[in-house]
PDB file of C-alpha atoms in Angstrom:
ATOM      1  CA  VAL A   9     -44.462  11.507  -6.612  1.00 98.00           C
ATOM      2  CA  PHE A  10     -47.278  13.640  -4.251  1.00 98.00           C
ATOM      3  CA  ALA A  11     -46.988  17.247  -5.054  1.00 97.00           C
ATOM      4  CA  SER A  12     -49.411  20.200  -4.446  1.00 96.00           C
ATOM      5  CA  ASN A  13     -48.627  23.775  -5.504  1.00 95.00           C
ATOM      6  CA  GLN A  14     -45.242  24.586  -5.385  1.00 95.00           C
ATOM      7  CA  SER A  15     -42.710  22.940  -8.519  1.00 97.00           C
ATOM      8  CA  HIS A  16     -39.231  23.340  -7.365  1.00 96.00           C
ATOM      9  CA  ALA A  17     -39.020  19.630  -5.466  1.00 97.00           C
ATOM     10  CA  LEU A  18     -41.369  18.245  -8.236  1.00 97.00           C
ATOM     11  CA  ILE A  19     -39.090  19.232 -11.120  1.00 97.00           C
ATOM     12  CA  GLU A  20     -36.324  18.163  -9.147  1.00 96.00           C
ATOM     13  CA  VAL A  21     -37.170  14.844  -8.971  1.00 97.00           C
ATOM     14  CA  LEU A  22     -38.270  14.756 -12.476  1.00 96.00           C
ATOM     15  CA  SER A  23     -34.713  16.183 -13.804  1.00 94.00           C
ATOM     16  CA  ARG A  24     -32.880  13.868 -11.948  1.00 91.00           C
ATOM     17  CA  ALA A  25     -34.845  10.653 -13.113  1.00 89.00           C
ATOM     18  CA  ASN A  26     -33.034  11.419 -16.718  1.00 71.00           C
ATOM     19  CA  ASP A  27     -29.584  11.183 -15.126  1.00 71.00           C
ATOM     20  CA  THR A  28     -30.487   8.352 -12.508  1.00 70.00           C
ATOM     21  CA  THR A  29     -31.476   4.785 -12.389  1.00 79.00           C
ATOM     22  CA  TYR A  30     -35.080   5.649 -11.123  1.00 92.00           C
ATOM     23  CA  GLU A  31     -38.145   6.594 -13.410  1.00 94.00           C
ATOM     24  CA  VAL A  32     -41.152   8.836 -12.052  1.00 97.00           C
ATOM     25  CA  PRO A  33     -44.903   6.587 -13.182  1.00 96.00           C
ATOM     26  CA  LEU A  34     -47.088   8.988 -11.586  1.00 97.00           C
ATOM     27  CA  ILE A  35     -47.721  12.511 -10.533  1.00 98.00           C
ATOM     28  CA  ILE A  36     -50.775  12.759  -7.747  1.00 98.00           C
ATOM     29  CA  SER A  37     -51.699  16.442  -6.863  1.00 97.00           C
ATOM     30  CA  ASN A  38     -54.662  18.064  -4.790  1.00 95.00           C
ATOM     31  CA  HIS A  39     -54.180  20.917  -6.637  1.00 95.00           C
ATOM     32  CA  GLN A  40     -54.378  21.146 -11.010  1.00 96.00           C
ATOM     33  CA  SER A  41     -51.516  23.878 -11.159  1.00 97.00           C
ATOM     34  CA  LEU A  42     -48.919  21.358 -11.540  1.00 97.00           C
ATOM     35  CA  TYR A  43     -50.477  19.787 -14.613  1.00 97.00           C
ATOM     36  CA  PRO A  44     -48.159  21.674 -16.893  1.00 97.00           C
ATOM     37  CA  VAL A  45     -44.959  20.698 -15.155  1.00 97.00           C
ATOM     38  CA  ALA A  46     -46.205  16.778 -15.883  1.00 97.00           C
ATOM     39  CA  GLU A  47     -47.324  17.476 -19.199  1.00 97.00           C
ATOM     40  CA  GLN A  48     -43.375  18.687 -20.508  1.00 96.00           C
ATOM     41  CA  TRP A  49     -42.066  16.074 -18.449  1.00 95.00           C
ATOM     42  CA  LYS A  50     -44.324  13.463 -20.191  1.00 95.00           C
ATOM     43  CA  THR A  51     -45.483  11.891 -16.914  1.00 97.00           C
ATOM     44  CA  PRO A  52     -49.140  11.091 -15.870  1.00 97.00           C
ATOM     45  CA  PHE A  53     -50.426  13.417 -13.542  1.00 98.00           C
ATOM     46  CA  VAL A  54     -53.700  12.387 -11.616  1.00 98.00           C
ATOM     47  CA  TYR A  55     -55.999  15.038  -9.433  1.00 97.00           C
ATOM     48  CA  LEU A  56     -57.532  13.906  -6.516  1.00 95.00           C
ATOM     49  CA  PRO A  57     -58.775  17.179  -4.352  1.00 90.00           C
ATOM     50  CA  ARG A  58     -57.477  16.300  -1.048  1.00 82.00           C
ATOM     51  CA  HIS A  59     -58.130  19.026   1.739  1.00 76.00           C
ATOM     52  CA  GLY A  60     -58.239  19.066   5.020  1.00 69.00           C
ATOM     53  CA  LYS A  61     -61.548  20.252   5.849  1.00 74.00           C
ATOM     54  CA  GLN A  62     -63.168  17.098   4.183  1.00 78.00           C
ATOM     55  CA  GLN A  63     -65.139  14.410   6.095  1.00 82.00           C
ATOM     56  CA  GLU A  64     -63.195  11.121   7.098  1.00 83.00           C
ATOM     57  CA  ASP A  65     -65.230   9.099   4.915  1.00 86.00           C
ATOM     58  CA  ASP A  66     -63.946  11.326   1.837  1.00 88.00           C
ATOM     59  CA  LYS A  67     -60.441  10.996   2.775  1.00 88.00           C
ATOM     60  CA  ARG A  68     -60.401   7.471   3.175  1.00 91.00           C
ATOM     61  CA  ALA A  69     -62.452   7.087  -0.048  1.00 93.00           C
ATOM     62  CA  ILE A  70     -59.531   9.384  -1.652  1.00 94.00           C
ATOM     63  CA  GLU A  71     -56.900   7.284  -0.142  1.00 95.00           C
ATOM     64  CA  GLU A  72     -58.277   4.295  -1.611  1.00 96.00           C
ATOM     65  CA  LYS A  73     -57.895   5.704  -4.739  1.00 97.00           C
ATOM     66  CA  GLU A  74     -54.394   6.607  -4.180  1.00 97.00           C
ATOM     67  CA  PHE A  75     -53.344   3.296  -2.784  1.00 97.00           C
ATOM     68  CA  ALA A  76     -54.701   1.877  -6.377  1.00 98.00           C
ATOM     69  CA  LEU A  77     -53.006   4.087  -7.929  1.00 98.00           C
ATOM     70  CA  ILE A  78     -49.514   3.309  -6.115  1.00 98.00           C
ATOM     71  CA  GLU A  79     -49.817  -0.212  -6.830  1.00 97.00           C
ATOM     72  CA  GLU A  80     -50.697  -0.230 -10.761  1.00 97.00           C
ATOM     73  CA  ALA A  81     -47.781   1.727 -10.956  1.00 97.00           C
ATOM     74  CA  LYS A  82     -45.782  -0.548  -9.014  1.00 96.00           C
ATOM     75  CA  ALA A  83     -43.971   2.440  -7.150  1.00 96.00           C
ATOM     76  CA  ASP A  84     -41.245   1.321  -4.955  1.00 96.00           C
ATOM     77  CA  VAL A  85     -40.775   4.717  -3.244  1.00 97.00           C
ATOM     78  CA  ILE A  86     -42.991   7.744  -2.113  1.00 98.00           C
ATOM     79  CA  VAL A  87     -41.692  11.296  -2.639  1.00 98.00           C
ATOM     80  CA  LEU A  88     -43.655  13.922  -1.270  1.00 98.00           C
ATOM     81  CA  ALA A  89     -42.493  16.514  -3.245  1.00 97.00           C
ATOM     82  CA  ARG A  90     -43.431  19.601  -0.947  1.00 94.00           C
ATOM     83  CA  TYR A  91     -47.231  17.902  -0.529  1.00 96.00           C
ATOM     84  CA  MET A  92     -49.210  19.775   1.801  1.00 92.00           C
ATOM     85  CA  GLN A  93     -51.529  17.271   3.330  1.00 92.00           C
ATOM     86  CA  ILE A  94     -51.137  15.035   5.992  1.00 91.00           C
ATOM     87  CA  LEU A  95     -51.260  11.231   5.500  1.00 94.00           C
ATOM     88  CA  SER A  96     -53.123   9.502   7.431  1.00 94.00           C
ATOM     89  CA  PRO A  97     -51.452   6.517   9.648  1.00 95.00           C
ATOM     90  CA  HIS A  98     -52.820   3.418   8.120  1.00 95.00           C
ATOM     91  CA  PHE A  99     -51.017   5.335   4.977  1.00 96.00           C
ATOM     92  CA  CYS A 100     -47.702   5.560   6.856  1.00 96.00           C
ATOM     93  CA  GLN A 101     -47.791   2.459   8.065  1.00 95.00           C
ATOM     94  CA  LEU A 102     -48.565   0.620   4.756  1.00 97.00           C
ATOM     95  CA  TYR A 103     -45.338   1.695   3.344  1.00 97.00           C
ATOM     96  CA  GLN A 104     -43.124   1.996   6.313  1.00 95.00           C
ATOM     97  CA  ASN A 105     -40.161   3.339   5.327  1.00 96.00           C
ATOM     98  CA  ARG A 106     -40.654   3.904   1.516  1.00 97.00           C
ATOM     99  CA  ILE A 107     -42.281   7.330   1.752  1.00 98.00           C
ATOM    100  CA  ILE A 108     -39.835  10.482   1.337  1.00 98.00           C
ATOM    101  CA  ASN A 109     -40.769  13.898   2.478  1.00 97.00           C
ATOM    102  CA  ILE A 110     -38.685  17.054   2.199  1.00 95.00           C
ATOM    103  CA  HIS A 111     -39.258  19.619   4.586  1.00 89.00           C
ATOM    104  CA  HIS A 112     -38.575  23.489   4.250  1.00 82.00           C
ATOM    105  CA  SER A 113     -36.120  23.549   7.209  1.00 76.00           C
ATOM    106  CA  LEU A 114     -33.937  22.027   9.356  1.00 67.00           C
ATOM    107  CA  LEU A 115     -35.996  20.062  11.224  1.00 59.00           C
ATOM    108  CA  PRO A 116     -36.311  20.221  14.299  1.00 62.00           C
ATOM    109  CA  SER A 117     -36.811  24.045  14.118  1.00 71.00           C
ATOM    110  CA  PHE A 118     -39.513  26.259  12.530  1.00 70.00           C
ATOM    111  CA  ARG A 119     -41.955  23.647  11.836  1.00 68.00           C
ATOM    112  CA  GLY A 120     -45.414  25.175  10.107  1.00 67.00           C
ATOM    113  CA  ALA A 121     -46.351  26.549   7.150  1.00 66.00           C
ATOM    114  CA  ARG A 122     -44.530  29.947   7.589  1.00 77.00           C
ATOM    115  CA  ALA A 123     -40.898  28.511   8.355  1.00 75.00           C
ATOM    116  CA  HIS A 124     -39.860  30.940   6.135  1.00 75.00           C
ATOM    117  CA  ALA A 125     -40.762  33.833   8.253  1.00 83.00           C
ATOM    118  CA  GLN A 126     -39.502  32.600  11.691  1.00 81.00           C
ATOM    119  CA  ALA A 127     -36.799  31.752  10.585  1.00 79.00           C
ATOM    120  CA  TYR A 128     -36.258  35.608   9.165  1.00 84.00           C
ATOM    121  CA  ASP A 129     -37.817  36.629  12.731  1.00 87.00           C
ATOM    122  CA  ARG A 130     -35.218  34.873  14.742  1.00 84.00           C
ATOM    123  CA  GLY A 131     -32.475  35.823  12.717  1.00 88.00           C
ATOM    124  CA  VAL A 132     -30.999  32.936  11.449  1.00 84.00           C
ATOM    125  CA  LYS A 133     -27.555  32.211   9.673  1.00 90.00           C
ATOM    126  CA  LEU A 134     -28.235  29.025   7.924  1.00 87.00           C
ATOM    127  CA  ILE A 135     -31.568  27.634   6.491  1.00 86.00           C
ATOM    128  CA  GLY A 136     -32.058  24.325   4.848  1.00 87.00           C
ATOM    129  CA  GLY A 137     -33.900  21.438   4.136  1.00 91.00           C
ATOM    130  CA  THR A 138     -34.707  17.744   5.910  1.00 93.00           C
ATOM    131  CA  ALA A 139     -35.435  15.166   4.013  1.00 96.00           C
ATOM    132  CA  HIS A 140     -37.313  11.856   5.862  1.00 96.00           C
ATOM    133  CA  TYR A 141     -38.982   8.803   5.934  1.00 97.00           C
ATOM    134  CA  VAL A 142     -43.000   9.588   6.634  1.00 97.00           C
ATOM    135  CA  THR A 143     -44.260   8.422  10.422  1.00 95.00           C
ATOM    136  CA  GLU A 144     -47.634   8.906  11.679  1.00 93.00           C
ATOM    137  CA  HIS A 145     -45.683  11.245  13.425  1.00 90.00           C
ATOM    138  CA  LEU A 146     -45.782  14.368  11.282  1.00 85.00           C
ATOM    139  CA  ASP A 147     -42.557  15.627  10.421  1.00 85.00           C
ATOM    140  CA  ASP A 148     -40.897  13.499  13.059  1.00 87.00           C
ATOM    141  CA  GLY A 149     -39.608  10.391  10.943  1.00 93.00           C
ATOM    142  CA  PRO A 150     -35.947   9.309  10.408  1.00 95.00           C
ATOM    143  CA  ILE A 151     -33.744  11.692   9.119  1.00 95.00           C
ATOM    144  CA  ILE A 152     -32.016  10.975   5.876  1.00 97.00           C
ATOM    145  CA  ALA A 153     -30.422  13.586   4.406  1.00 96.00           C
ATOM    146  CA  GLN A 154     -29.922  17.183   5.322  1.00 95.00           C
ATOM    147  CA  ALA A 155     -28.785  20.481   3.404  1.00 95.00           C
ATOM    148  CA  ALA A 156     -27.711  23.915   4.463  1.00 93.00           C
ATOM    149  CA  VAL A 157     -26.751  27.387   3.527  1.00 92.00           C
ATOM    150  CA  PRO A 158     -25.656  30.245   4.938  1.00 94.00           C
ATOM    151  CA  CYS A 159     -27.877  33.476   5.334  1.00 91.00           C
ATOM    152  CA  ASP A 160     -27.442  36.961   7.216  1.00 91.00           C
ATOM    153  CA  HIS A 161     -29.034  40.316   8.123  1.00 90.00           C
ATOM    154  CA  ARG A 162     -29.159  41.373   4.380  1.00 93.00           C
ATOM    155  CA  ASP A 163     -31.306  38.792   3.428  1.00 91.00           C
ATOM    156  CA  SER A 164     -35.134  38.899   3.031  1.00 92.00           C
ATOM    157  CA  ILE A 165     -37.916  36.151   3.457  1.00 89.00           C
ATOM    158  CA  ALA A 166     -37.882  35.795  -0.447  1.00 92.00           C
ATOM    159  CA  ASP A 167     -34.508  35.231   0.106  1.00 92.00           C
ATOM    160  CA  LEU A 168     -34.798  32.762   2.436  1.00 88.00           C
ATOM    161  CA  ARG A 169     -37.412  30.982   0.803  1.00 89.00           C
ATOM    162  CA  ARG A 170     -35.212  30.868  -2.527  1.00 93.00           C
ATOM    163  CA  LYS A 171     -32.094  29.898  -0.672  1.00 92.00           C
ATOM    164  CA  GLY A 172     -34.688  27.434   1.257  1.00 91.00           C
ATOM    165  CA  GLN A 173     -35.743  25.439  -2.185  1.00 94.00           C
ATOM    166  CA  ASP A 174     -31.916  25.066  -3.348  1.00 95.00           C
ATOM    167  CA  ALA A 175     -31.595  23.157   0.074  1.00 95.00           C
ATOM    168  CA  GLU A 176     -34.289  21.395  -0.198  1.00 95.00           C
ATOM    169  CA  CYS A 177     -33.678  20.006  -3.509  1.00 96.00           C
ATOM    170  CA  LEU A 178     -30.123  19.202  -2.508  1.00 96.00           C
ATOM    171  CA  ALA A 179     -31.518  17.072   0.421  1.00 97.00           C
ATOM    172  CA  LEU A 180     -34.229  15.297  -1.371  1.00 97.00           C
ATOM    173  CA  SER A 181     -32.082  14.438  -4.645  1.00 95.00           C
ATOM    174  CA  THR A 182     -29.273  12.894  -2.025  1.00 96.00           C
ATOM    175  CA  ALA A 183     -32.083  11.218   0.390  1.00 97.00           C
ATOM    176  CA  LEU A 184     -34.055   9.920  -2.858  1.00 96.00           C
ATOM    177  CA  SER A 185     -30.588   8.463  -4.615  1.00 95.00           C
ATOM    178  CA  ALA A 186     -29.609   6.608  -1.087  1.00 96.00           C
ATOM    179  CA  HIS A 187     -32.972   4.932  -0.996  1.00 96.00           C
ATOM    180  CA  ILE A 188     -32.669   3.832  -4.246  1.00 95.00           C
ATOM    181  CA  ASP A 189     -29.498   2.533  -4.309  1.00 94.00           C
ATOM    182  CA  HIS A 190     -30.671   0.640  -0.675  1.00 95.00           C
ATOM    183  CA  ARG A 191     -27.693   2.761   1.310  1.00 96.00           C
ATOM    184  CA  VAL A 192     -30.284   3.816   3.842  1.00 97.00           C
ATOM    185  CA  PHE A 193     -30.746   1.799   7.190  1.00 95.00           C
ATOM    186  CA  VAL A 194     -33.347   2.557   9.702  1.00 95.00           C
ATOM    187  CA  THR A 195     -32.403   1.821  13.074  1.00 90.00           C
ATOM    188  CA  GLU A 196     -34.472  -0.675  15.215  1.00 78.00           C
ATOM    189  CA  HIS A 197     -36.469   1.819  17.174  1.00 79.00           C
ATOM    190  CA  ARG A 198     -37.349   4.076  14.074  1.00 73.00           C
ATOM    191  CA  ARG A 199     -35.706   7.091  15.344  1.00 83.00           C
ATOM    192  CA  ARG A 200     -32.699   7.294  13.363  1.00 91.00           C
ATOM    193  CA  THR A 201     -30.844   6.120  10.079  1.00 95.00           C
ATOM    194  CA  VAL A 202     -27.584   4.706   8.917  1.00 95.00           C
ATOM    195  CA  VAL A 203     -26.742   5.953   5.254  1.00 96.00           C
ATOM    196  CA  PHE A 204     -23.789   4.761   3.835  1.00 95.00           C
ATOM    197  CA  HIS A 205     -21.533   6.282   1.423  1.00 87.00           C
ATOM    198  CA  GLY A 206     -20.674   5.539  -2.213  1.00 74.00           C
ATOM    199  CA  SER A 207     -22.937   2.974  -4.623  1.00 63.00           C
ATOM    200  CA  SER A 208     -24.862   0.444  -3.403  1.00 53.00           C
ATOM    201  CA  GLY A 209     -22.268  -1.982  -4.419  1.00 48.00           C
ATOM    202  CA  SER A 210     -19.583  -0.453  -1.768  1.00 49.00           C
ATOM    203  CA  ILE A 211     -22.207  -0.940   1.316  1.00 49.00           C
ATOM    204  CA  LYS A 212     -20.460  -4.606   2.295  1.00 48.00           C
ATOM    205  CA  GLU A 213     -17.134  -2.820   2.165  1.00 50.00           C
ATOM    206  CA  GLU A 214     -18.317  -0.153   4.063  1.00 50.00           C
ATOM    207  CA  LYS A 215     -19.942  -2.715   6.548  1.00 46.00           C
ATOM    208  CA  ARG A 216     -16.453  -4.509   6.812  1.00 47.00           C
ATOM    209  CA  LYS A 217     -14.671  -1.480   8.009  1.00 51.00           C
ATOM    210  CA  ARG A 218     -17.145  -1.079  10.898  1.00 48.00           C
TER     211      ARG A 218
END
């Protein structure tokens, strides 16, 4: 799991690991603020200080460390739990359809860091989260799961943020479960997904119905 400062998505992944078939072998972060979360869940934590102003050589060096850690952990899937750094095209291609990101709105609306403020300004009636595979095109990968909650004029930006985080957690856990159960199929042009319902054992039956 890659994370930055916000804890809700990371905690969602860690807490559900106890109830499902996956394990979290490692947390990688560009901040040290989430170390107490890792300590609480007894999960190894590695701090690698990525930031937008780094030189390209420094970014590549950190990325190579990330690759080594991922391979050492034998990770099958990488979750960006509100990780606020952009991965290189090489990173995205190397782990194609194995990186799941959670975005803090219903894509393609309200991209960027101020999604909740944008939603407030527009008076939206639904706020949510989108879990998608990561590609070299920012926030434009195939969508796996979305979740939404109603809101209205009484909600402040803080209310929208709280409701949005709840929706993010739901979308992320739904997408991660579907990926782990091998229920997600990416179409030929990598623009959309087909997500089968039920357990992995029921996929063949659903295919026959189609």
